[in-house]
Backbone as JSON, one array per atom type, in Angstrom:
{
  "sequence": "XXXXXXXXXXXXXXXXXXXXXXXXXXXXXXXXXXXXXXXXXXXXXXXXXXXXXXXXXXXXXXXXXXXXXXXXXXXXXXXXXXXXXXXXXXXXXXXXXXXXXXXXXXXXXXXXXXXXXXXXXXXXXXXXXXXXXXXXXXXXXXXXXXXXXXXXXXXXXXXXXXXXXXXXXXXXXXXXXXXXXXXXXXXXXXXXXXXXXXXXXXXXXXXXXXXXXXXXXXXXXXXXXXXXXXXXXXX",
  "N": [[-26.47, 20.89, -104.17], [-23.33, 21.87, -105.14], [-20.15, 21.94, -103.34], [-20.9, 22.13, -100.62], [-20.88, 23.12, -97.12], [-21.48, 21.55, -94.91], [-20.93, 19.56, -91.95], [-20.08, 16.48, -90.4], [-19.52, 14.51, -87.44], [-16.37, 13.13, -87.57], [-16.35, 13.09, -90.25], [-14.3, 13.82, -91.89], [-12.51, 11.79, -91.8], [-13.7, 9.3, -92.4], [-14.59, 6.97, -95.03], [-16.48, 7.93, -97.91], [-19.91, 7.6, -97.62], [-19.66, 5.62, -95.73], [-20.32, 4.1, -92.43], [-21.03, 6.21, -89.58], [-18.44, 7.04, -87.23], [-17.96, 6.25, -83.73], [-18.12, 8.72, -81.06], [-15.3, 9.76, -79.14], [-14.19, 9.94, -75.73], [-12.27, 11.69, -73.3], [-11.09, 10.62, -70.18], [-10.54, 12.18, -67.22], [-8.42, 12.31, -64.23], [-9.79, 12.01, -60.85], [-10.54, 14.87, -58.81], [-8.28, 15.84, -56.2], [-8.24, 16.16, -52.56], [-7.75, 19.42, -51.29], [-4.72, 21.03, -50.11], [-5.29, 22.71, -48.01], [-7.56, 21.55, -46.87], [-6.51, 19.21, -45.76], [-4.89, 20.33, -43.83], [-6.78, 21.55, -42.18], [-8.07, 19.27, -41.15], [-6.03, 18.04, -39.67], [-5.57, 20.05, -37.8], [-8.02, 20.06, -36.44], [-7.97, 17.56, -35.16], [-5.79, 17.93, -33.47], [-6.76, 19.95, -31.78], [-8.78, 18.53, -30.45], [-7.28, 16.64, -28.99], [-5.89, 18.4, -27.33], [-7.97, 19.41, -25.75], [-8.73, 17.09, -24.33], [-6.35, 16.65, -22.9], [-6.26, 18.93, -21.28], [-8.47, 18.49, -19.61], [-7.63, 16.22, -18.19], [-5.35, 17.1, -16.98], [-4.93, 17.98, -14.17], [-4.88, 15.59, -12.54], [-2.91, 14.11, -13.9], [-0.69, 15.82, -13.61], [-0.22, 15.92, -10.8], [0.37, 13.22, -10.17], [2.47, 12.75, -11.92], [4.39, 14.43, -10.9], [5.01, 13.27, -8.4], [5.46, 10.55, -8.9], [7.07, 10.17, -11.11], [8.95, 12.25, -11.83], [12.16, 12.64, -10.67], [14.27, 14.51, -9.7], [17.75, 15.29, -9.08], [18.02, 17.17, -7.09], [15.74, 16.93, -5.53], [13.15, 17.63, -3.13], [11.64, 16.06, -1.45], [11.24, 14.37, 1.62], [10.47, 11.83, 2.51], [10.81, 8.48, 1.2], [10.09, 7.81, -2.1], [8.04, 5.28, -3.49], [8.63, 3.37, -6.14], [8.13, 1.05, -8.71], [4.65, 1.81, -7.95], [2.94, 0.08, -5.27], [0.18, -1.74, -5.22], [-2.67, -2.05, -3.04], [-3.28, -5.23, -1.72], [-6.17, -6.97, -2.47], [-6.94, -9.2, -1.16], [-5.9, -9.03, 1.37], [-5.77, -10.14, 4.65], [-7.62, -8.72, 6.86], [-8.69, -7.84, 10.18], [-10.92, -6.49, 12.63], [-10.57, -5.31, 16.08], [-12.36, -6.84, 17.42], [-12.35, -9.17, 16.14], [-13.73, -9.41, 13.76], [-13.94, -9.79, 10.23], [-12.52, -7.46, 7.89], [-12.92, -5.77, 4.91], [-10.29, -5.29, 2.64], [-10.51, -3.42, 0.63], [-11.99, -1.41, 1.75], [-10.28, 0.43, 2.71], [-9.61, 2.14, 0.73], [-9.9, 5.24, -1.23], [-9.08, 7.3, 0.38], [-6.38, 9.18, 1.74], [-3.82, 7.53, 3.56], [-2.07, 7.36, 6.62], [0.17, 5.28, 7.94], [0.84, 3.15, 10.68], [2.82, 0.49, 11.91], [2.83, -2.14, 14.17], [3.16, -4.36, 17.03], [0.55, -5.56, 19.25], [1.21, -4.99, 21.93], [2.51, -2.58, 21.87], [5.21, -0.9, 22.04], [7.71, 1.55, 23.11], [8.6, 2.78, 20.75], [6.38, 2.33, 19.08], [4.42, 3.84, 20.46], [5.47, 6.39, 20.09], [5.25, 6.65, 17.29], [2.45, 6.52, 16.97], [1.73, 8.82, 18.31], [3.0, 10.78, 16.7], [1.59, 10.3, 14.35], [-1.01, 11.14, 15.02], [-0.54, 13.88, 15.65], [0.57, 14.86, 13.26], [-1.51, 14.6, 11.44], [-3.3, 16.48, 12.48], [-1.91, 18.85, 12.03], [-2.37, 19.36, 9.38], [-4.53, 20.94, 9.06], [-7.27, 22.26, 7.34], [-7.12, 20.21, 5.55], [-7.0, 17.86, 6.95], [-9.08, 16.05, 7.1], [-8.82, 14.55, 4.87], [-6.98, 12.66, 5.3], [-6.49, 9.56, 6.78], [-5.89, 7.81, 9.86], [-4.15, 4.84, 10.39], [-3.52, 1.85, 12.11], [-1.77, -0.99, 11.87], [-1.94, -3.94, 13.47], [0.22, -6.47, 14.17], [0.14, -8.9, 15.5], [-1.35, -11.11, 17.97], [-1.52, -9.94, 20.41], [-3.02, -8.31, 23.21], [-4.42, -5.05, 22.98], [-3.68, -2.24, 24.87], [-6.09, -0.45, 26.8], [-5.59, 2.28, 27.41], [-3.92, 3.07, 25.38], [-5.58, 2.93, 23.13], [-7.39, 4.91, 23.84], [-5.86, 7.13, 23.5], [-5.68, 7.49, 20.79], [-7.97, 8.5, 19.26], [-10.33, 7.96, 16.66], [-8.62, 6.59, 14.99], [-8.05, 3.83, 12.78], [-7.8, 0.62, 13.83], [-6.42, -2.32, 13.03], [-6.04, -5.79, 12.8], [-3.54, -7.82, 11.27], [-1.77, -10.48, 9.82], [1.76, -10.45, 10.05], [3.34, -11.57, 8.03], [1.62, -11.52, 5.88], [1.15, -8.78, 5.57], [3.69, -8.01, 4.86], [3.82, -8.67, 2.22], [2.94, -6.52, 0.94], [3.67, -3.91, 2.18], [7.0, -2.76, 2.91], [10.1, -2.65, 4.7], [12.97, -0.38, 4.84], [16.26, -1.34, 3.69], [17.88, -3.41, 6.0], [16.21, -2.69, 8.04], [13.12, -2.99, 10.0], [9.58, -3.71, 9.6], [8.05, -2.23, 11.62], [9.62, 0.04, 11.97], [9.08, 2.28, 10.47], [6.97, 5.01, 9.23], [4.26, 4.87, 6.96], [2.89, 5.87, 3.79], [-0.14, 5.78, 2.05], [-1.91, 6.12, -0.98], [-5.12, 7.49, -2.17], [-5.98, 5.63, -4.06], [-5.21, 3.25, -3.12], [-2.55, 2.63, -3.34], [0.61, 1.95, -2.08], [2.87, 4.45, -1.59], [4.88, 5.96, -0.36], [7.55, 6.0, 2.04], [8.62, 6.81, 5.23], [11.72, 7.71, 6.85], [13.3, 5.73, 9.46], [13.06, 6.82, 12.85], [11.98, 9.33, 12.2], [12.03, 12.8, 11.24], [9.76, 14.98, 12.48], [8.96, 17.52, 11.49], [9.84, 17.48, 8.86], [8.42, 15.35, 7.83], [5.85, 16.4, 8.07], [6.03, 18.48, 6.18], [6.23, 17.01, 3.77], [3.75, 15.68, 3.74], [2.0, 17.85, 3.58], [2.67, 18.81, 1.05], [1.8, 16.67, -0.53], [-0.96, 16.82, -0.1], [-1.52, 19.3, -1.26], [-0.78, 18.83, -3.93], [-2.66, 16.98, -4.74], [-5.06, 18.21, -4.48], [-6.89, 19.01, -6.45], [-8.26, 16.78, -7.35], [-8.8, 15.01, -5.3], [-11.02, 14.36, -2.63], [-12.29, 14.94, 0.71], [-13.15, 12.21, 2.91], [-14.75, 8.97, 2.54]],
  "CA": [[-25.61, 22.05, -104.44], [-21.94, 21.45, -104.92], [-19.36, 22.82, -102.44], [-21.59, 22.28, -99.32], [-19.99, 23.25, -95.95], [-21.99, 20.81, -93.75], [-19.93, 18.66, -91.36], [-20.55, 15.46, -89.45], [-18.37, 14.03, -86.67], [-15.54, 12.12, -88.2], [-16.57, 13.05, -91.68], [-13.05, 14.01, -92.62], [-11.67, 10.59, -91.73], [-14.34, 8.08, -92.86], [-14.84, 6.93, -96.46], [-17.79, 8.44, -98.28], [-20.98, 6.63, -97.54], [-19.46, 4.65, -94.63], [-21.06, 4.39, -91.19], [-20.37, 7.19, -88.69], [-17.63, 6.47, -86.14], [-18.4, 6.74, -82.4], [-17.34, 9.79, -80.43], [-14.4, 9.31, -78.08], [-14.12, 10.86, -74.58], [-11.05, 11.58, -72.47], [-11.44, 10.58, -68.75], [-9.49, 12.8, -66.4], [-8.36, 11.83, -62.84], [-10.67, 12.71, -59.93], [-9.84, 15.93, -58.06], [-7.8, 15.46, -54.88], [-8.5, 17.19, -51.54], [-6.75, 20.48, -51.28], [-3.79, 21.05, -48.97], [-5.96, 23.4, -46.91], [-8.46, 20.6, -46.21], [-5.67, 18.35, -44.92], [-4.45, 21.11, -42.67], [-7.93, 21.71, -41.27], [-8.31, 17.99, -40.48], [-4.99, 17.87, -38.64], [-5.81, 21.05, -36.75], [-9.16, 19.61, -35.64], [-7.54, 16.47, -34.29], [-4.92, 18.49, -32.45], [-7.59, 20.64, -30.8], [-9.46, 17.53, -29.64], [-6.29, 16.11, -28.06], [-5.6, 19.42, -26.34], [-9.1, 19.46, -24.82], [-8.6, 15.93, -23.46], [-5.22, 16.85, -22.0], [-6.63, 19.95, -20.29], [-9.38, 17.86, -18.64], [-6.9, 15.25, -17.36], [-4.1, 17.69, -16.51], [-4.68, 18.01, -12.73], [-4.47, 14.27, -12.04], [-1.63, 13.75, -14.51], [0.38, 16.65, -13.06], [0.12, 15.55, -9.43], [1.03, 11.92, -10.15], [3.75, 12.85, -12.61], [5.32, 15.08, -9.99], [5.44, 12.42, -7.3], [5.8, 9.19, -9.27], [7.96, 10.08, -12.26], [10.07, 13.18, -11.75], [13.03, 12.4, -9.53], [15.49, 15.28, -9.91], [18.79, 15.09, -8.07], [17.82, 18.09, -5.98], [14.35, 16.85, -5.07], [13.02, 18.08, -1.76], [10.84, 15.18, -0.6], [11.97, 13.72, 2.7], [10.13, 10.42, 2.44], [11.27, 7.74, 0.02], [9.02, 7.45, -3.03], [8.04, 3.87, -3.86], [8.45, 3.21, -7.59], [6.74, 1.37, -9.04], [3.69, 1.75, -6.85], [2.55, -1.28, -4.85], [-1.25, -1.64, -4.92], [-3.23, -2.76, -1.9], [-3.83, -6.55, -2.07], [-7.58, -7.05, -2.07], [-7.12, -10.37, -0.28], [-5.21, -8.81, 2.64], [-6.69, -10.62, 5.69], [-7.76, -7.74, 7.94], [-9.75, -8.04, 11.17], [-10.95, -5.47, 13.67], [-10.15, -5.83, 17.39], [-13.37, -7.81, 17.87], [-12.15, -10.38, 15.36], [-14.56, -9.43, 12.57], [-13.17, -9.48, 9.01], [-12.68, -6.13, 7.29], [-12.49, -5.8, 3.51], [-9.15, -4.42, 2.37], [-10.93, -2.33, -0.25], [-12.59, -0.33, 2.54], [-9.23, 1.41, 3.02], [-9.38, 3.01, -0.42], [-10.59, 6.52, -1.36], [-8.6, 8.23, 1.39], [-4.96, 9.07, 2.06], [-3.59, 6.82, 4.82], [-0.78, 7.41, 7.3], [0.12, 3.93, 8.53], [1.77, 2.67, 11.71], [2.86, -0.98, 12.02], [3.4, -2.53, 15.47], [2.44, -5.38, 17.77], [-0.47, -5.05, 20.14], [1.77, -4.51, 23.18], [2.85, -1.18, 21.56], [6.37, -0.45, 22.8], [7.98, 2.99, 23.08], [8.63, 3.22, 19.35], [4.98, 2.34, 18.63], [3.74, 4.98, 21.06], [5.97, 7.6, 19.42], [4.66, 6.7, 15.95], [1.03, 6.84, 17.09], [1.67, 10.24, 18.68], [3.32, 11.52, 15.48], [0.48, 10.11, 13.42], [-2.11, 12.01, 15.44], [-0.13, 15.28, 15.54], [0.78, 15.21, 11.86], [-2.82, 14.78, 10.82], [-3.88, 17.74, 12.94], [-1.2, 19.99, 11.44], [-2.83, 19.58, 8.01], [-5.6, 21.93, 9.09], [-8.49, 21.95, 6.59], [-6.92, 18.98, 4.77], [-6.83, 16.7, 7.82], [-10.14, 15.07, 6.84], [-8.45, 13.75, 3.69], [-5.97, 11.7, 5.75], [-6.92, 8.67, 7.87], [-4.85, 7.15, 10.66], [-4.32, 3.39, 10.43], [-2.52, 1.09, 12.85], [-1.82, -2.42, 11.59], [-1.43, -4.74, 14.59], [0.73, -7.65, 13.47], [0.12, -10.11, 16.33], [-2.6, -11.28, 18.7], [-1.41, -9.35, 21.74], [-4.09, -7.37, 23.56], [-4.08, -3.63, 22.9], [-4.03, -1.6, 26.13], [-7.16, 0.55, 26.67], [-5.09, 3.65, 27.44], [-3.37, 3.38, 24.05], [-6.73, 3.2, 22.26], [-7.97, 6.2, 24.22], [-4.96, 8.19, 23.04], [-5.7, 7.58, 19.32], [-9.37, 8.51, 18.79], [-10.52, 8.09, 15.22], [-7.71, 5.74, 14.23], [-8.48, 2.47, 12.45], [-6.87, -0.37, 14.38], [-6.74, -3.55, 12.33], [-5.05, -6.88, 12.9], [-3.17, -8.47, 10.03], [-0.52, -11.24, 10.0], [2.91, -9.7, 9.55], [3.81, -12.13, 6.76], [0.7, -11.04, 4.82], [1.41, -7.35, 5.38], [5.0, -7.88, 4.21], [3.65, -8.83, 0.78], [2.55, -5.2, 0.43], [4.61, -2.93, 2.7], [8.35, -3.3, 3.12], [11.01, -1.69, 5.35], [14.24, -0.12, 4.16], [17.25, -2.4, 3.9], [18.43, -3.44, 7.35], [15.2, -2.25, 8.99], [11.94, -3.84, 10.16], [8.33, -3.02, 9.28], [7.6, -1.22, 12.59], [10.55, 1.17, 12.07], [8.71, 3.39, 9.58], [5.61, 5.44, 8.9], [4.0, 4.6, 5.55], [1.8, 6.65, 3.2], [-0.9, 5.08, 1.0], [-2.74, 7.11, -1.65], [-6.55, 7.11, -2.2], [-6.22, 4.5, -4.95], [-4.73, 2.05, -2.45], [-1.16, 2.38, -3.68], [1.66, 2.37, -1.16], [3.68, 5.34, -2.42], [5.97, 6.65, 0.34], [7.99, 5.45, 3.33], [9.46, 7.77, 5.94], [12.86, 7.07, 7.51], [13.21, 5.41, 10.88], [13.35, 8.0, 13.68], [11.7, 10.42, 11.27], [11.92, 14.19, 11.69], [8.34, 15.31, 12.36], [8.75, 18.7, 10.65], [10.05, 17.11, 7.46], [7.27, 14.53, 7.46], [4.74, 17.36, 7.91], [6.21, 19.18, 4.9], [5.89, 16.09, 2.68], [2.3, 15.44, 3.74], [1.36, 19.07, 3.09], [2.89, 18.83, -0.4], [0.91, 15.67, -1.13], [-2.32, 17.34, -0.06], [-1.65, 20.36, -2.27], [-0.66, 18.28, -5.27], [-3.84, 16.18, -5.08], [-6.26, 18.95, -4.08], [-7.85, 19.2, -7.54], [-9.02, 15.57, -7.67], [-9.12, 14.24, -4.09], [-11.96, 15.0, -1.73], [-12.3, 14.26, 2.0], [-14.17, 11.19, 3.19], [-14.91, 7.85, 1.6]],
  "C": [[-24.2, 21.67, -104.13], [-21.23, 22.43, -104.01], [-20.02, 23.07, -101.13], [-20.6, 22.3, -98.19], [-20.52, 22.49, -94.74], [-20.95, 19.79, -93.31], [-20.62, 17.65, -90.45], [-19.34, 14.96, -88.69], [-17.66, 12.94, -87.42], [-15.67, 12.08, -89.68], [-15.31, 13.19, -92.47], [-12.25, 12.74, -92.71], [-12.33, 9.36, -92.29], [-14.54, 8.1, -94.35], [-16.26, 7.37, -96.76], [-18.82, 7.33, -98.27], [-20.8, 5.61, -96.43], [-20.22, 5.03, -93.39], [-20.31, 5.42, -90.34], [-19.58, 6.48, -87.59], [-18.06, 7.05, -84.8], [-17.5, 7.85, -81.91], [-16.44, 9.19, -79.36], [-14.34, 10.38, -77.0], [-12.82, 10.63, -73.83], [-11.47, 11.65, -71.0], [-10.27, 11.13, -67.95], [-9.54, 12.23, -64.98], [-9.26, 12.66, -61.95], [-9.9, 13.78, -59.18], [-9.44, 15.44, -56.67], [-8.11, 16.57, -53.88], [-7.39, 18.21, -51.54], [-5.87, 20.38, -50.05], [-4.45, 21.71, -47.76], [-6.89, 22.46, -46.15], [-7.67, 19.67, -45.31], [-5.23, 19.08, -43.66], [-5.57, 21.3, -41.67], [-8.22, 20.43, -40.5], [-7.3, 17.78, -39.36], [-5.2, 18.83, -37.48], [-6.95, 20.64, -35.84], [-8.78, 18.5, -34.68], [-6.67, 16.98, -33.16], [-5.73, 19.21, -31.38], [-8.31, 19.65, -29.88], [-8.52, 16.94, -28.59], [-5.97, 17.11, -26.96], [-6.71, 19.53, -25.31], [-9.03, 18.29, -23.83], [-7.48, 16.1, -22.45], [-5.54, 17.87, -20.91], [-7.53, 19.34, -19.22], [-8.63, 16.94, -17.68], [-5.68, 15.84, -16.68], [-3.91, 17.67, -15.0], [-4.2, 16.68, -12.17], [-3.1, 13.89, -12.59], [-0.48, 14.52, -13.85], [0.78, 16.2, -11.66], [0.84, 14.21, -9.37], [2.38, 11.95, -10.86], [4.81, 13.44, -11.68], [5.88, 14.11, -8.96], [5.92, 11.04, -7.72], [6.84, 9.08, -10.37], [9.18, 10.96, -12.11], [10.88, 12.91, -10.49], [14.34, 13.17, -9.73], [16.48, 15.07, -8.78], [18.56, 15.97, -6.86], [16.42, 18.05, -5.42], [14.28, 17.13, -3.57], [12.19, 17.15, -0.89], [11.73, 14.46, 0.4], [11.71, 12.22, 2.69], [10.64, 9.78, 1.16], [10.07, 7.36, -0.85], [9.16, 5.98, -3.43], [7.68, 3.75, -5.34], [8.96, 1.84, -8.01], [5.83, 1.25, -7.82], [3.33, 0.29, -6.53], [1.09, -1.24, -4.39], [-1.66, -2.51, -3.73], [-3.76, -4.12, -2.33], [-5.27, -6.67, -1.57], [-7.84, -8.23, -1.14], [-6.4, -10.22, 1.06], [-6.15, -9.17, 3.79], [-6.75, -9.68, 6.91], [-8.9, -8.13, 8.88], [-9.75, -6.85, 12.12], [-10.6, -6.11, 15.01], [-11.17, -6.78, 17.99], [-13.28, -9.09, 17.05], [-12.98, -10.46, 14.09], [-13.73, -9.06, 11.33], [-13.52, -8.1, 8.46], [-12.14, -6.21, 5.87], [-11.35, -4.82, 3.29], [-9.55, -3.22, 1.52], [-11.57, -1.18, 0.51], [-11.56, 0.74, 2.91], [-9.0, 2.4, 1.87], [-10.19, 4.31, -0.31], [-10.23, 7.51, -0.26], [-7.09, 8.07, 1.52], [-4.82, 8.39, 3.43], [-2.18, 7.09, 5.33], [-0.75, 6.2, 8.23], [1.23, 3.71, 9.55], [1.68, 1.15, 11.74], [3.52, -1.33, 13.34], [2.58, -3.65, 16.08], [1.47, -4.75, 18.76], [0.06, -4.51, 21.45], [2.19, -3.04, 23.07], [3.97, -0.66, 22.47], [6.58, 1.05, 22.63], [7.99, 3.53, 21.65], [7.22, 3.32, 18.78], [4.25, 3.55, 19.18], [4.17, 6.29, 20.4], [5.34, 7.75, 18.04], [3.18, 7.07, 16.01], [0.84, 8.31, 17.47], [1.94, 11.11, 17.45], [2.17, 11.47, 14.49], [-0.65, 11.08, 13.75], [-1.75, 13.49, 15.23], [0.01, 15.72, 14.08], [-0.55, 15.43, 11.14], [-3.42, 16.12, 11.21], [-3.2, 18.95, 12.3], [-1.63, 20.27, 10.01], [-4.0, 20.56, 7.93], [-6.83, 21.46, 8.33], [-8.35, 20.67, 5.78], [-6.86, 17.72, 5.64], [-7.9, 15.63, 7.57], [-9.87, 14.23, 5.6], [-7.43, 12.68, 4.06], [-6.5, 10.87, 6.91], [-5.71, 8.05, 8.57], [-5.16, 5.66, 10.72], [-3.18, 2.77, 11.21], [-2.75, -0.38, 12.52], [-1.14, -3.15, 12.74], [-1.05, -6.11, 14.03], [0.81, -8.91, 14.33], [-1.23, -10.17, 17.05], [-2.56, -10.7, 20.1], [-2.53, -8.35, 21.97], [-3.58, -5.93, 23.48], [-4.56, -2.95, 24.17], [-5.09, -0.51, 25.92], [-6.63, 1.98, 26.63], [-4.46, 4.07, 26.1], [-4.51, 3.72, 23.09], [-7.35, 4.56, 22.57], [-7.14, 7.36, 23.69], [-4.99, 8.38, 21.52], [-7.13, 7.57, 18.8], [-9.43, 8.7, 17.28], [-9.6, 7.24, 14.37], [-8.36, 4.39, 13.93], [-7.41, 1.51, 12.95], [-7.27, -1.74, 13.83], [-5.64, -4.58, 12.51], [-4.8, -7.48, 11.52], [-1.88, -9.23, 10.28], [0.65, -10.5, 9.35], [3.38, -10.24, 8.2], [2.91, -11.71, 5.6], [0.95, -9.57, 4.52], [2.71, -7.13, 4.62], [4.93, -8.13, 2.71], [3.25, -7.51, 0.12], [3.55, -4.13, 0.87], [5.97, -3.58, 2.94], [9.22, -2.24, 3.79], [12.21, -1.39, 4.46], [15.22, -1.23, 4.49], [17.85, -2.29, 5.3], [17.46, -3.0, 8.42], [14.05, -3.24, 9.07], [10.68, -3.01, 9.88], [7.93, -1.95, 10.31], [8.5, 0.02, 12.68], [10.06, 2.42, 11.35], [7.25, 3.8, 9.72], [5.45, 5.29, 7.39], [2.83, 5.46, 5.07], [1.19, 5.86, 2.05], [-1.84, 6.1, 0.36], [-4.19, 6.63, -1.74], [-6.88, 5.97, -3.15], [-5.77, 3.18, -4.32], [-3.3, 1.71, -2.75], [-0.24, 2.85, -2.55], [2.67, 3.18, -1.97], [4.82, 6.05, -1.7], [6.27, 5.96, 1.67], [8.91, 6.48, 3.98], [10.59, 7.05, 6.69], [12.54, 6.68, 8.96], [13.64, 6.63, 11.68], [13.12, 9.27, 12.86], [11.6, 11.77, 11.95], [10.48, 14.64, 11.43], [8.1, 16.5, 11.44], [8.91, 18.37, 9.17], [8.92, 16.21, 6.96], [6.06, 15.44, 7.2], [4.84, 18.06, 6.56], [5.82, 18.29, 3.72], [4.39, 15.86, 2.6], [1.55, 16.66, 3.2], [1.51, 19.18, 1.57], [1.97, 17.85, -1.11], [-0.53, 16.18, -1.16], [-2.52, 18.42, -1.11], [-1.66, 19.79, -3.68], [-1.92, 17.54, -5.7], [-5.15, 16.93, -4.82], [-7.31, 19.03, -5.18], [-8.69, 17.96, -7.83], [-9.41, 14.74, -6.46], [-10.04, 15.04, -3.2], [-12.0, 14.24, -0.4], [-13.41, 13.24, 2.12], [-14.26, 10.13, 2.13], [-16.3, 7.88, 0.97]]
}
């Protein structure tokens, strides 16, 4: 029948009786993630970081306060030691019976340190007295602070001095070895100061020679408050 309306693909373009031409397809680009998906990913990462910061905040805050922030009007009486000076693990310590003591045994507790020869002169006696009194003034926090006396010679320690400092750790150490860790202020000597060591074994504060007991007490109380969230009494 003439005038048929049937159609085949490409029939308008191919010669009559020729082979059919293949179909052609247009390939479009793949869809991209939406802007909202990107925002959700970034928000999720931010929330994860915030959770980590909240968990670490107490330790970060206390150390940032004492080791980093140094405003002109700061109220600490003792001199902050920056950078911190970690306890040498090879520090040759001995007890009064001559037995070696591992330096690492001093960690995990705040330390208030006196340095003096075994004869313990008037300055030494005053420091040991202050050490004992200052610890007691901390009240419920006193068990977080240990008293340490580094004896820097071989002189015998008088029994009456030992009786006056119950609970103190008395350890012999050569002065030249101790000087690789602790240091006096310019123009001073090691026995002139009281020293503070944190529970990680870092020497972090030195009090002035002839220190004012009330001002030292205030600094120690601040340290105890600042570290209360992560430090616990006892080793």
